[in-house]
Each structure stands twice: as C-alpha cells, then as structure tokens.
PDB file of C-alpha atoms in Angstrom:
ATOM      1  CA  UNK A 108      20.021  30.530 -45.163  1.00 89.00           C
ATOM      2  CA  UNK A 109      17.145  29.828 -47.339  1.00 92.00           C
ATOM      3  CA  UNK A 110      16.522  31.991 -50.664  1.00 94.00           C
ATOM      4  CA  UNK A 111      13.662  34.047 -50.518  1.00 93.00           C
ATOM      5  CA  UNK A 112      11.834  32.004 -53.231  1.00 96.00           C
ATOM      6  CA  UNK A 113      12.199  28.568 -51.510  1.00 96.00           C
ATOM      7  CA  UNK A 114      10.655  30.310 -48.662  1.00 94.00           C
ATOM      8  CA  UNK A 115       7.694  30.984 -50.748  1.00 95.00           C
ATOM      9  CA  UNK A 116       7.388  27.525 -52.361  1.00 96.00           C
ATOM     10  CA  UNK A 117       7.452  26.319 -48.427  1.00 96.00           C
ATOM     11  CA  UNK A 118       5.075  28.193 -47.476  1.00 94.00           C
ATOM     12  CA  UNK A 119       3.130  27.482 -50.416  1.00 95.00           C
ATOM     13  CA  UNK A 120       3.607  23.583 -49.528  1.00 95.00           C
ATOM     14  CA  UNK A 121       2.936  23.790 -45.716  1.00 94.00           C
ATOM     15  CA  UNK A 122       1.823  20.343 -45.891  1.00 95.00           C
ATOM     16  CA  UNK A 123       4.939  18.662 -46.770  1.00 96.00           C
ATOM     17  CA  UNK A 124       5.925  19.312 -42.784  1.00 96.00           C
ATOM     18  CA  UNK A 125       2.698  16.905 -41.403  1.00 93.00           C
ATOM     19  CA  UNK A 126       2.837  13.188 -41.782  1.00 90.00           C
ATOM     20  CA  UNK A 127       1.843  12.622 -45.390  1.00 91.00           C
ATOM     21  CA  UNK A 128       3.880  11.389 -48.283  1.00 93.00           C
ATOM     22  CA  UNK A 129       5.575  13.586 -50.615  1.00 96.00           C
ATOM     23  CA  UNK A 130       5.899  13.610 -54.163  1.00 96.00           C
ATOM     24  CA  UNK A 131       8.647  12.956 -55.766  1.00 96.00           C
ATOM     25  CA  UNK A 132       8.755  16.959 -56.979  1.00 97.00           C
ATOM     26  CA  UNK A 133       8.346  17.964 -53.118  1.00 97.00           C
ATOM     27  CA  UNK A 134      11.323  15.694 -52.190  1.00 97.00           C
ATOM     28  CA  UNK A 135      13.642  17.065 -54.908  1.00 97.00           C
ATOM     29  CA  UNK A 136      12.810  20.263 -53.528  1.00 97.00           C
ATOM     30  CA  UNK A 137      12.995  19.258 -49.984  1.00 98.00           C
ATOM     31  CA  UNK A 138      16.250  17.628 -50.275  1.00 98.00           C
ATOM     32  CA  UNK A 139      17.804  20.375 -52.882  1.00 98.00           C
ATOM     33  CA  UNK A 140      16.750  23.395 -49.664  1.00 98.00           C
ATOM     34  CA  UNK A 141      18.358  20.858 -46.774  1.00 98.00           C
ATOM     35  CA  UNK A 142      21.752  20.481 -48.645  1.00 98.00           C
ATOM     36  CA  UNK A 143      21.573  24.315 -49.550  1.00 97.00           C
ATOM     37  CA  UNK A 144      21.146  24.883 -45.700  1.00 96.00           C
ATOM     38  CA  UNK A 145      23.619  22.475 -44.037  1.00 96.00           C
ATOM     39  CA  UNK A 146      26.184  22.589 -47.671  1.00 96.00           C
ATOM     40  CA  UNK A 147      25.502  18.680 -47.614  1.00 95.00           C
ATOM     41  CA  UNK A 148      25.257  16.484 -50.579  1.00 96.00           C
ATOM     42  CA  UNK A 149      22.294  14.554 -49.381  1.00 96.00           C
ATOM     43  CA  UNK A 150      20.865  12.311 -51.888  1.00 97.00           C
ATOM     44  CA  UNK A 151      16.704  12.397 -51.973  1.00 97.00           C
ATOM     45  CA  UNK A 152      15.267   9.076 -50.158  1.00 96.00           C
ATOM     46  CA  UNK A 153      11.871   8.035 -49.361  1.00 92.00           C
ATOM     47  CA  UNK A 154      13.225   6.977 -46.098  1.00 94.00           C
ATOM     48  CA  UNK A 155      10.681   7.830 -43.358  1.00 94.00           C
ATOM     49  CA  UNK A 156      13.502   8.285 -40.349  1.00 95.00           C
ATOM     50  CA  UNK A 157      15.810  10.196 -43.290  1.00 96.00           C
ATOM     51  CA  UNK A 158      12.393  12.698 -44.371  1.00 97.00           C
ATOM     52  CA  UNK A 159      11.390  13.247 -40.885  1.00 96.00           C
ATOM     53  CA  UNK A 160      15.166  14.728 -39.881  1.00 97.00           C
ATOM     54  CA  UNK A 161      14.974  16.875 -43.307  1.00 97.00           C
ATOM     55  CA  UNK A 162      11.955  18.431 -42.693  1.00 97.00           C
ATOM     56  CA  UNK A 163      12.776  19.491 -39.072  1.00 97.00           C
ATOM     57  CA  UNK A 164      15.888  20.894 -40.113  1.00 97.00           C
ATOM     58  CA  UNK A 165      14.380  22.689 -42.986  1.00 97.00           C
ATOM     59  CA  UNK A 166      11.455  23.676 -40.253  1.00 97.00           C
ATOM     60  CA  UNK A 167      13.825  24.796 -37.829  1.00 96.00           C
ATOM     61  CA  UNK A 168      15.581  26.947 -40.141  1.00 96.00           C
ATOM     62  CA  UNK A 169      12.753  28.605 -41.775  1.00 95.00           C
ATOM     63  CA  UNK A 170      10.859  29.134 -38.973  1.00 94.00           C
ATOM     64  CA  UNK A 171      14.184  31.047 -37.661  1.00 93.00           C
ATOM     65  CA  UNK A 172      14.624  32.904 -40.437  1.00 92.00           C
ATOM     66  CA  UNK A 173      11.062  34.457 -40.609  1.00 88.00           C
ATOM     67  CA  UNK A 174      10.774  34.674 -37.007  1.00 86.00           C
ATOM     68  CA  UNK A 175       8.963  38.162 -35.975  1.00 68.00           C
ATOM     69  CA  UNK A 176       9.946  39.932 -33.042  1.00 57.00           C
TER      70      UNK A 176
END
C-alpha cells in the first residue's frame, strides 16, 4: 500500500507518469514508493524500459488505492 503522504507528493508530481525525464529527486522517490509497494530492493536507474515498468506499477497501485466507487 502506499502511505498517505506519498500519495500526496504523487499527486503533486502527476507529471512524472508522462514521457518526460525525471529528476534525480523524483526517481529517489519513485524508486523508494515501488520497493515500498512490491518489498523489493530496487536500485534507482535512469533506464527508460526499467522507469517505464516503475511508474506503471506505482500507477496501477495508486490509482487502485484511491479508486472511488
């Protein structure tokens, strides 16, 4: 699950989840909320093919988590 304040700082940073480049800040982040979510010890990478799976997991999961009914 994602905490409540990562939720915030991704919706703050809906941007990170379109095709731009990420700082290195927003990839600590990123990377830190992915290995909360799956308990992996994912390094962060600028890998493109690496990012891309990251941010639709981390997608995926928030957009579970704060789905409304």
């Amino acid at each position: 699950m994602i905490q409540e304040k990562d939720i915030i700082w991704l919706d703050e940073n809906q941007s990170i989840f379109l095709n731009v480049r990420l700082t290195p800040n927003q990839l600590g982040t990123l990377f830190r909320i992915y290995n909360e979510i799956t308990g992996e010890n994912k390094g962060v990478t600028s890998c493109g093919r690496c990012v891309a799976g990251v941010k639709k997991r981390v997608k995926a999961q928030l957009d579970k988590q704060t789905k409304i009914f």
